[in-house]
Coordinates of C-alpha atoms and ligand atoms in Angstrom, one line a residue:
M33 CA -14.2 -7.8 -9.9
E34 CA -17.8 -4.8 -10.2
L35 CA -18.6 -2.4 -7.2
K36 CA -21.7 -0.7 -7.1
I37 CA -24.1 1.4 -5.6
V38 CA -27.7 1.3 -4.7
G39 CA -30.9 2.0 -3.1
G40 CA -34.4 1.4 -2.2
D41 CA -36.6 -1.3 -0.6
L42 CA -34.3 -4.3 1.0
A43 CA -36.7 -5.9 0.8
K44 CA -37.0 -6.7 -2.3
A45 CA -33.3 -6.2 -2.9
K46 CA -32.5 -9.4 -6.1
T47 CA -29.6 -10.4 -4.6
P48 CA -27.5 -13.6 -3.4
C49 CA -26.4 -13.0 0.3
L50 CA -27.9 -9.2 2.1
I51 CA -25.1 -8.4 4.2
L52 CA -27.1 -6.7 7.5
G53 CA -25.8 -5.1 10.8
V54 CA -26.3 -6.8 13.7
Y55 CA -25.5 -4.5 17.6
D56 CA -24.6 -6.2 20.7
K57 CA -27.6 -7.8 23.1
H58 CA -29.8 -8.1 19.3
K59 CA -30.3 -4.3 18.4
L60 CA -30.4 -3.9 14.9
S61 CA -29.0 -1.3 12.5
A62 CA -31.9 0.5 10.8
A63 CA -31.3 -1.2 7.2
A64 CA -31.6 -4.2 9.7
E65 CA -34.4 -3.4 10.8
A66 CA -36.4 -2.1 8.3
V67 CA -35.7 -6.0 6.7
D68 CA -37.2 -7.4 10.1
K69 CA -40.6 -5.4 9.6
A70 CA -40.7 -7.0 6.0
S71 CA -39.8 -10.1 7.3
D72 CA -42.5 -10.1 10.1
G73 CA -39.8 -10.4 12.4
A74 CA -37.6 -13.7 11.6
I75 CA -33.9 -11.5 12.5
A76 CA -35.2 -10.5 15.2
K77 CA -36.6 -14.5 16.3
L78 CA -33.2 -15.7 15.0
L79 CA -31.2 -12.9 17.5
R80 CA -33.0 -14.4 19.6
K81 CA -32.5 -17.8 20.0
G82 CA -28.7 -16.2 20.9
D83 CA -26.5 -16.8 17.9
L84 CA -24.7 -13.5 17.3
D85 CA -24.8 -12.2 21.5
G86 CA -21.8 -10.4 22.1
G87 CA -22.2 -8.3 18.6
K88 CA -19.8 -10.8 17.4
G89 CA -19.7 -13.3 13.8
T90 CA -21.7 -14.0 10.9
L91 CA -25.0 -15.8 10.7
L92 CA -26.9 -17.2 7.8
A93 CA -29.9 -17.0 7.4
Y94 CA -31.9 -18.2 4.4
D95 CA -35.4 -18.4 3.0
L96 CA -36.6 -15.5 5.5
P97 CA -40.7 -14.7 4.4
G98 CA -41.1 -11.3 2.5
I99 CA -36.9 -10.8 1.7
S100 CA -35.9 -11.2 -2.1
A101 CA -32.2 -11.5 -1.6
E102 CA -32.0 -15.7 -1.7
R103 CA -30.1 -15.2 2.6
V104 CA -29.2 -13.0 5.0
L105 CA -26.1 -12.8 7.1
L106 CA -26.1 -11.3 9.6
L107 CA -23.3 -10.0 10.7
G108 CA -22.1 -8.8 14.1
L109 CA -20.8 -5.3 14.9
G110 CA -20.2 -5.0 18.5
K111 CA -21.4 -2.0 20.1
R112 CA -23.8 0.3 18.4
K113 CA -21.6 3.7 20.1
E114 CA -18.4 2.2 19.3
C115 CA -18.9 0.8 15.4
D116 CA -16.7 3.0 14.2
R117 CA -15.4 2.6 9.6
D118 CA -12.2 0.8 11.3
K119 CA -14.6 -2.1 13.5
L120 CA -16.5 -2.0 10.3
T121 CA -14.5 -2.7 7.7
K122 CA -12.8 -5.6 10.7
A123 CA -16.4 -7.0 10.5
L124 CA -16.3 -7.2 6.3
G125 CA -13.3 -9.0 6.5
T126 CA -14.8 -11.4 9.1
A127 CA -18.1 -11.2 6.6
L128 CA -15.8 -11.4 3.3
S129 CA -13.8 -14.6 4.4
R130 CA -17.9 -16.0 5.3
L131 CA -18.7 -15.6 2.0
G132 CA -16.5 -17.8 0.3
E133 CA -16.7 -21.0 2.5
S134 CA -20.5 -20.5 1.4
R135 CA -19.3 -20.2 -2.6
V136 CA -20.9 -17.6 -2.5
T137 CA -19.9 -14.7 -5.7
K138 CA -22.3 -11.5 -5.0
A139 CA -23.4 -10.3 -2.6
L140 CA -25.1 -7.0 -1.5
L141 CA -24.4 -4.7 2.4
A142 CA -26.6 -2.3 3.5
L143 CA -23.8 0.2 4.7
P144 CA -25.1 0.7 9.0
A145 CA -26.2 5.0 9.4
G146 CA -23.1 6.8 10.3
L147 CA -20.9 5.1 7.7
D148 CA -22.6 5.4 4.4
D149 CA -20.0 8.7 4.3
Y150 CA -17.4 8.9 2.0
A151 CA -15.0 7.2 4.6
G152 CA -17.2 4.6 5.0
V153 CA -17.9 3.5 1.4
R154 CA -14.4 3.4 0.5
A155 CA -13.2 1.7 3.2
A156 CA -16.4 -1.0 2.3
A157 CA -15.2 -1.4 -0.7
L158 CA -12.2 -1.0 -1.2
K159 CA -12.1 -3.8 1.7
A160 CA -14.6 -6.3 -0.8
A161 CA -12.4 -5.1 -3.6
E162 CA -8.2 -6.6 -1.9
S163 CA -11.1 -9.5 -0.9
A164 CA -10.6 -10.6 -4.7
Y165 CA -7.0 -10.2 -4.2
R166 CA -4.9 -14.3 -5.2
Y167 CA -1.6 -14.7 -6.2
E168 CA -2.2 -17.1 -9.3
Q169 CA 0.6 -17.0 -11.7
T170 CA 2.7 -19.5 -10.3
K171 CA 0.4 -21.9 -8.3
P172 CA -2.9 -21.6 -10.2
P173 CA -5.6 -22.4 -8.1
K174 CA -6.9 -25.4 -6.5
E175 CA -10.3 -26.9 -8.2
D176 CA -11.9 -26.8 -4.3
A177 CA -10.9 -23.5 -3.3
P178 CA -13.0 -20.3 -2.9
P179 CA -14.4 -18.3 -5.5
L180 CA -13.3 -15.0 -5.7
L181 CA -15.8 -12.1 -5.4
E182 CA -17.0 -10.9 -8.2
R183 CA -19.4 -8.6 -7.8
F184 CA -19.9 -5.9 -4.5
E185 CA -22.6 -3.6 -3.9
L186 CA -23.0 -1.1 -1.3
W187 CA -26.4 0.3 -0.2
V188 CA -27.0 3.7 0.3
E189 CA -29.9 6.2 1.7
K190 CA -30.3 8.7 -1.1
P191 CA -29.2 11.3 -0.1
R192 CA -25.3 10.4 0.5
R193 CA -25.2 9.0 -3.1
A194 CA -23.0 11.6 -4.8
A195 CA -20.5 11.1 -1.6
A196 CA -20.8 7.5 -2.0
E197 CA -20.6 7.5 -6.2
R198 CA -16.7 8.7 -6.1
A199 CA -16.0 6.7 -3.6
L200 CA -16.6 3.7 -4.8
A201 CA -14.4 5.0 -8.7
H202 CA -11.2 6.1 -5.4
A203 CA -11.6 3.0 -3.5
E204 CA -11.6 0.9 -7.5
A205 CA -9.2 3.1 -8.6
I206 CA -7.2 2.2 -4.9
G207 CA -8.0 -1.2 -5.0
A208 CA -6.4 -1.5 -8.6
G209 CA -3.3 0.1 -7.7
V210 CA -3.4 -2.3 -4.4
A211 CA -3.6 -5.5 -6.4
L212 CA -0.9 -4.5 -8.9
A213 CA 1.8 -3.2 -5.9
R214 CA 0.8 -7.4 -4.1
E215 CA 1.2 -9.0 -7.5
L216 CA 4.8 -7.2 -8.1
G217 CA 5.4 -7.7 -4.0
N218 CA 4.4 -11.3 -4.7
L219 CA 5.7 -12.3 -7.8
P220 CA 8.9 -14.0 -6.9
G221 CA 13.1 -13.3 -8.1
N222 CA 13.9 -14.9 -11.0
I223 CA 10.6 -13.0 -12.2
C224 CA 10.7 -9.9 -11.1
T225 CA 13.5 -8.6 -12.7
P226 CA 14.4 -4.9 -12.4
T227 CA 13.7 -5.7 -16.3
Y228 CA 10.5 -7.5 -15.4
L229 CA 9.8 -4.0 -13.8
A230 CA 10.4 -1.4 -16.5
E231 CA 8.7 -3.9 -19.1
R232 CA 5.5 -3.4 -16.3
A233 CA 6.7 0.1 -16.3
V234 CA 6.2 0.6 -19.9
E235 CA 3.0 -1.9 -20.3
L236 CA 1.0 0.6 -18.3
A237 CA 1.7 3.8 -20.2
K238 CA 0.3 1.7 -22.8
A239 CA -2.5 1.0 -21.1
H240 CA -3.0 4.6 -19.0
E241 CA -2.9 6.9 -21.5
A242 CA -2.5 9.7 -19.6
L243 CA 1.1 7.5 -17.9
S244 CA 4.7 8.1 -19.9
T245 CA 7.6 5.7 -18.9
E246 CA 10.9 6.5 -19.7
V247 CA 14.1 3.9 -18.5
L248 CA 17.0 5.1 -17.7
D249 CA 19.6 1.8 -18.5
E250 CA 22.9 1.1 -16.9
A251 CA 24.8 3.4 -19.6
A252 CA 22.1 6.4 -19.7
M253 CA 23.3 6.2 -15.7
A254 CA 26.7 6.1 -15.8
E255 CA 27.0 9.2 -18.3
L256 CA 25.0 10.9 -15.3
G257 CA 27.9 9.8 -13.5
M258 CA 24.3 7.6 -10.3
G259 CA 27.8 6.4 -8.4
A260 CA 26.2 4.9 -5.8
L261 CA 23.2 3.0 -7.9
L262 CA 25.2 1.3 -10.2
S263 CA 27.9 0.4 -7.4
V264 CA 24.9 -2.0 -6.4
S265 CA 24.1 -3.7 -9.1
R266 CA 28.4 -4.5 -10.4
G267 CA 27.4 -7.4 -8.6
S268 CA 24.6 -8.9 -10.2
R269 CA 24.1 -10.2 -13.8
Q270 CA 20.5 -8.5 -13.7
P271 CA 20.9 -5.1 -15.3
A272 CA 19.8 -1.9 -12.8
K273 CA 17.5 0.6 -14.5
L274 CA 15.9 3.0 -13.7
I275 CA 12.0 3.8 -14.2
K276 CA 10.1 6.6 -14.7
M277 CA 6.6 6.9 -15.0
S278 CA 4.8 10.8 -15.3
Y279 CA 1.6 11.8 -15.1
Q280 CA 0.7 15.1 -16.2
G281 CA -3.4 15.5 -14.6
G282 CA -2.5 18.9 -13.2
A283 CA -2.3 22.4 -14.9
A284 CA 1.3 22.6 -17.0
D285 CA 2.9 24.9 -14.9
A286 CA 2.1 22.9 -11.2
K287 CA 5.3 21.8 -9.8
P288 CA 5.2 18.3 -9.8
V289 CA 4.9 14.7 -6.4
V290 CA 7.8 13.0 -7.0
L291 CA 6.8 9.3 -5.3
V292 CA 10.6 7.1 -5.0
G293 CA 10.6 3.3 -4.5
K294 CA 13.3 1.1 -3.9
G295 CA 13.4 -1.7 -6.3
L296 CA 16.0 -4.3 -4.8
T297 CA 14.2 -7.0 -6.8
F298 CA 15.9 -9.3 -4.7
D299 CA 18.6 -9.1 -1.7
A300 CA 21.1 -10.8 -0.6
G301 CA 23.3 -8.8 1.3
G302 CA 26.1 -9.0 -1.7
I303 CA 29.2 -9.9 -0.3
S304 CA 27.9 -8.7 3.8
I305 CA 25.8 -12.0 2.6
K306 CA 22.4 -12.6 5.0
P307 CA 22.0 -15.4 6.9
A308 CA 19.5 -18.3 5.0
S309 CA 17.5 -18.2 6.8
E310 CA 14.4 -16.1 5.6
M311 CA 16.6 -14.3 2.3
D312 CA 13.8 -15.9 0.3
E313 CA 11.8 -12.3 2.1
M314 CA 13.7 -10.0 0.7
K315 CA 12.1 -10.9 -2.8
Y316 CA 9.7 -7.8 -0.8
D317 CA 12.5 -6.0 -1.3
M318 CA 10.8 -3.9 -3.9
A319 CA 7.9 -3.4 -2.4
G320 CA 8.6 0.5 -2.0
G321 CA 9.2 0.7 -5.8
A322 CA 5.6 -1.6 -6.4
G323 CA 3.8 0.7 -4.3
V324 CA 5.2 3.7 -6.3
F325 CA 3.4 1.4 -9.6
G326 CA 0.2 0.9 -7.6
A327 CA 0.0 5.0 -6.4
M328 CA 0.4 5.9 -9.9
V329 CA -1.7 3.5 -11.3
A330 CA -4.7 4.8 -8.6
A331 CA -4.0 8.5 -9.6
V332 CA -4.1 7.9 -12.8
R333 CA -8.1 6.4 -13.1
M334 CA -9.1 8.4 -10.3
G335 CA -7.8 11.5 -13.0
L336 CA -6.5 13.8 -10.0
P337 CA -5.9 16.7 -11.1
I338 CA -2.3 16.6 -10.5
N339 CA 1.3 16.2 -11.8
L340 CA 2.9 12.9 -10.6
I341 CA 6.0 11.5 -11.7
G342 CA 7.4 7.8 -9.8
L343 CA 10.7 6.9 -10.3
V344 CA 12.1 3.6 -9.4
P345 CA 15.5 2.9 -8.7
A346 CA 15.9 -1.3 -9.7
S347 CA 18.7 -3.2 -9.2
E348 CA 19.6 -6.3 -7.6
N349 CA 22.1 -7.3 -4.5
L350 CA 24.1 -9.9 -5.3
P351 CA 27.7 -11.4 -4.1
D352 CA 29.6 -11.4 -7.3
G353 CA 33.1 -10.9 -7.5
D354 CA 32.2 -7.6 -9.1
A355 CA 30.5 -6.3 -6.1
N356 CA 31.0 -4.1 -4.0
K357 CA 32.9 -4.7 -0.9
P358 CA 32.9 -3.0 2.6
G359 CA 35.7 -0.2 2.4
D360 CA 35.0 0.8 -1.0
V361 CA 34.8 3.9 -2.0
V362 CA 32.6 5.3 -4.4
T363 CA 30.8 8.8 -5.8
S364 CA 27.4 9.7 -5.5
L365 CA 25.4 11.9 -8.9
S366 CA 24.9 14.1 -6.1
G367 CA 29.3 14.2 -5.9
Q368 CA 29.9 13.1 -2.2
T369 CA 31.6 10.4 -2.2
I370 CA 30.4 6.8 0.7
E371 CA 32.1 4.8 1.9
I372 CA 30.4 1.4 2.0
L373 CA 30.7 -0.7 5.1
N374 CA 28.5 -3.1 4.9
T375 CA 27.1 -4.5 1.1
D376 CA 23.5 -4.9 2.1
A377 CA 22.8 -1.4 3.4
E378 CA 22.2 -1.0 -0.6
G379 CA 19.1 0.7 -0.5
R380 CA 20.0 3.8 0.6
L381 CA 23.3 3.3 -1.8
I382 CA 19.9 3.7 -4.9
L383 CA 17.9 5.7 -3.4
C384 CA 20.1 8.3 -2.5
D385 CA 21.1 8.7 -6.4
T386 CA 18.0 8.7 -7.0
L387 CA 17.4 11.9 -4.8
T388 CA 19.4 13.6 -6.0
Y389 CA 18.1 12.8 -9.9
A390 CA 14.4 14.1 -8.0
E391 CA 16.0 17.8 -8.3
R392 CA 15.4 18.2 -12.0
F393 CA 11.9 18.1 -11.5
E394 CA 11.5 20.9 -9.4
P395 CA 9.5 18.7 -6.7
D396 CA 6.8 19.8 -4.7
V397 CA 7.8 17.7 -2.5
V398 CA 9.2 14.1 -2.5
L399 CA 8.5 10.9 -0.4
D400 CA 10.4 8.0 -0.9
M401 CA 8.9 4.5 0.7
A402 CA 12.0 2.0 1.0
T403 CA 11.8 -1.6 2.8
L404 CA 14.8 0.4 4.0
T405 CA 15.8 -0.9 7.6
G406 CA 15.7 -3.9 9.7
A407 CA 15.9 -2.1 12.8
C408 CA 12.5 0.1 11.8
I409 CA 11.1 -3.0 12.7
I410 CA 12.7 -3.7 16.1
A411 CA 11.1 -0.3 16.4
L412 CA 7.5 0.0 15.2
G413 CA 6.2 -3.4 14.5
K414 CA 4.3 -3.9 11.9
H415 CA 1.7 -2.4 12.6
P416 CA 3.2 1.5 11.0
S417 CA 5.6 2.4 9.0
G418 CA 8.1 4.4 9.5
L419 CA 7.6 7.8 8.7
F420 CA 10.7 10.2 9.2
T421 CA 11.1 14.5 7.5
G422 CA 12.7 17.7 9.2
D423 CA 9.1 19.1 8.1
D424 CA 6.0 19.3 11.0
K425 CA 3.6 20.2 8.7
L426 CA 4.8 17.3 5.7
A427 CA 4.5 14.7 8.6
K428 CA 1.0 16.1 9.9
E429 CA -0.1 15.9 6.4
I430 CA 1.5 12.2 5.9
T431 CA -0.1 11.1 9.6
A432 CA -3.3 12.4 9.0
A433 CA -3.5 10.7 5.6
G434 CA -2.9 7.6 7.0
E435 CA -4.9 6.7 9.7
A436 CA -8.0 8.3 7.0
A437 CA -6.8 5.4 4.7
D438 CA -6.2 2.7 7.3
D439 CA -3.1 2.9 6.5
R440 CA -0.6 4.3 9.9
V441 CA 2.4 5.6 9.8
W442 CA 4.3 6.7 13.0
R443 CA 6.4 9.7 13.1
L444 CA 10.8 9.1 14.1
P445 CA 13.5 11.4 15.3
L446 CA 15.6 12.7 11.9
W447 CA 17.6 15.5 15.1
E448 CA 20.7 16.1 13.7
D449 CA 21.9 14.8 16.9
Y450 CA 22.4 11.1 14.7
Q451 CA 24.5 11.9 11.9
Q452 CA 27.9 11.7 13.2
Q453 CA 27.7 8.1 13.3
L454 CA 27.7 8.6 10.1
D455 CA 30.7 10.3 9.7
S456 CA 34.2 7.9 8.1
N457 CA 37.4 8.9 7.4
F458 CA 37.7 8.2 4.0
A459 CA 34.5 9.6 2.2
D460 CA 31.5 11.8 2.9
M461 CA 30.0 9.8 4.4
A462 CA 30.0 5.7 5.8
N463 CA 26.5 4.2 5.0
I464 CA 25.5 3.1 8.3
G465 CA 25.8 4.2 11.3
G466 CA 26.8 1.5 13.8
R467 CA 24.1 -1.3 16.1
E468 CA 21.6 2.4 17.1
A469 CA 18.8 3.6 16.0
G470 CA 19.5 2.0 12.3
A471 CA 16.1 2.7 11.1
V472 CA 17.2 7.2 12.5
T473 CA 20.6 7.0 11.1
A474 CA 19.8 5.1 7.0
A475 CA 16.9 8.2 6.5
C476 CA 19.8 10.5 7.9
F477 CA 21.9 9.1 4.7
L478 CA 19.3 9.8 2.2
S479 CA 18.2 13.3 4.0
R480 CA 21.9 14.4 2.9
F481 CA 20.7 14.4 -0.7
T482 CA 17.2 15.6 0.2
K483 CA 18.0 19.9 0.8
A484 CA 16.1 20.5 -3.1
Y485 CA 13.2 19.7 -1.5
P486 CA 10.1 19.2 1.0
W487 CA 10.6 15.6 1.8
A488 CA 9.3 12.4 4.0
H489 CA 10.8 9.0 3.8
L490 CA 8.8 6.1 5.0
D491 CA 10.2 3.0 5.8
I492 CA 7.9 0.3 5.1
A493 CA 10.4 -2.7 5.6
G494 CA 7.4 -4.0 8.2
T495 CA 4.3 -3.2 6.5
A496 CA 5.2 -4.3 2.6
W497 CA 4.2 -7.6 3.4
L498 CA 3.6 -10.0 6.0
K499 CA 4.1 -12.9 7.0
G500 CA 4.0 -17.4 8.5
K501 CA 0.2 -18.8 6.9
E502 CA -1.0 -15.2 5.3
K503 CA 2.7 -15.4 3.5
G504 CA 2.5 -12.1 0.5
A505 CA 2.4 -8.5 0.0
T506 CA -0.3 -5.9 1.4
G507 CA 0.1 -3.6 -1.1
R508 CA 1.2 -0.9 1.8
P509 CA 1.8 1.9 1.3
V510 CA -0.4 1.9 -2.2
P511 CA -3.4 3.6 0.3
L512 CA -1.4 6.1 2.2
L513 CA -0.1 7.4 -1.4
S514 CA -3.5 8.1 -2.6
E515 CA -5.2 9.8 0.1
F516 CA -2.2 11.9 0.4
L517 CA -2.4 12.7 -3.6
I518 CA -6.4 13.2 -3.4
R519 CA -5.8 15.9 -0.5
R520 CA -3.1 17.5 -2.1
S521 CA -5.3 17.5 -5.0
G522 CA -8.8 19.6 -4.0
V523 CA -10.7 16.5 -5.1
E524 CA -14.2 17.1 -3.2
T525 CA -14.8 14.0 -0.9
K526 CA -17.8 15.4 0.5
D527 CA -21.2 15.1 -0.1
Ligands
LIG782 N1 15.8 -5.0 2.4 C1 16.7 -4.7 4.0 C2 16.2 -3.9 5.1 C3 15.6 -4.8 5.8 C4 15.6 -6.1 5.9 C5 14.2 -5.5 5.1 C6 14.3 -7.2 6.4 C7 12.9 -5.9 5.9 C8 13.7 -6.8 7.0 C9 17.5 -3.7 3.7 O1 18.5 -3.2 2.6 C10 18.8 -4.3 4.5 O2 20.2 -5.0 4.6 N2 19.6 -3.8 6.0 C11 20.3 -4.1 6.9 C12 20.8 -2.4 6.9 C13 21.9 -2.8 8.3 C14 23.3 -3.3 6.9 C15 22.8 -1.1 8.2 C16 19.5 -4.0 8.1 O3 18.3 -3.5 8.3 O4 19.9 -4.8 8.4
LIG783 MN1 20.5 -4.9 2.1
LIG784 ZN1 17.5 -4.1 0.2

């Protein structure tokens, strides 16, 4: 999809559909007012009929006099005072599906005053870009399916053009990252295997000059001593891969940001097998890894002046004669031993060796993301991802990035008090901490492998995909990670 910033006289803009904001009580946005004037009050007259009372929903108008646009979509934005970025993007979602129903594939949005800055333009453009994603790989669209948006223009007033252009470029990059993460997430486990993920990473490096990929196979991991990671893949016929992507956008000697994402391409639970209901959703257990892929692509496309390394341990978790058994003890790359009391707590086993491996890159900071615990969904639901870190400053930084990117997190404790739940009589630690605070004890487990650098963990179990009619990967936390990287790299986003 094509995104573009435009200026000039809105009444003369040639577009299949001009989208104008309208507030409650028929109050027009400045742009709508200008167009209304040019059409001799036709918009105000339409609104007086009462269709958009309360300032919600949409109203499509054709053949307005004095207007070049083929149609005008009046978009309810609610109360003028309350109309913020969040309200705008929600309303825009309504407008975009209205466009689909009318089979309109090109549109021009006049951004309301106050929302035409970097943040407003990026949020609106990203929303439009996200609406143009549809999963098609194993289900081609029906002929009567609504067509996807092909071109989306944003009208902003002149003085802010520079910030708007940058916002648009960033939205394009983040949109591409989100789309990639969603596509990888949605692909079924029989297509999206560890080997498939590794191949996609190699392809990405071929497509983006600034990106390079290296894949460690099981022999290389055995050589290193990744006993925890390899114990999980032993129960699967698909060999594990440790995927490393790197992007050198910063100074040669600048320490890298390292992103680690759980790439469990299907989690049946292993010998501690999961119940059958909704087990298909465990194809999404690689969403953390997909988030790393997406964030790498976004950073490369934005050309951020930052050094970035993405690590994705990829494996399946299945029951098998050679699979982990409850009570087994394995030795991690760190040398610490782990008693596997539940083979379904496998994410932390593949992550812990990857987190130890990350040490060799002398990271500035390490962020890991994982669909790690059902307990995190019980604690927080599907709105925020869980954030765990002992570093208050880093917590603030990530929380702020999440707010700005509309991809929020909520911090949960990582107190020493919980660590004892991982005590084992047969190894340095157990891989589960009992029923209480399952998301916290999972994070506590990871924390034992991250002493060498500043670190934060995101549990994205509740946010990485949607259930029900809208079932599908969300692409989270790519927007959050992208914002975090933009801020870390010090790129200017103001005018
Ligand atoms: N991938 C799951 C976590 C998960 C479950 C994410 C449901 C999203 C929805 C993870 O590997 C897992 O099975 N965790 C266990 C841990 C338990 C055995 C301590 C869980 O949450 O039940
Ligand atoms: Mn599991
Ligand atoms: Zn899992």
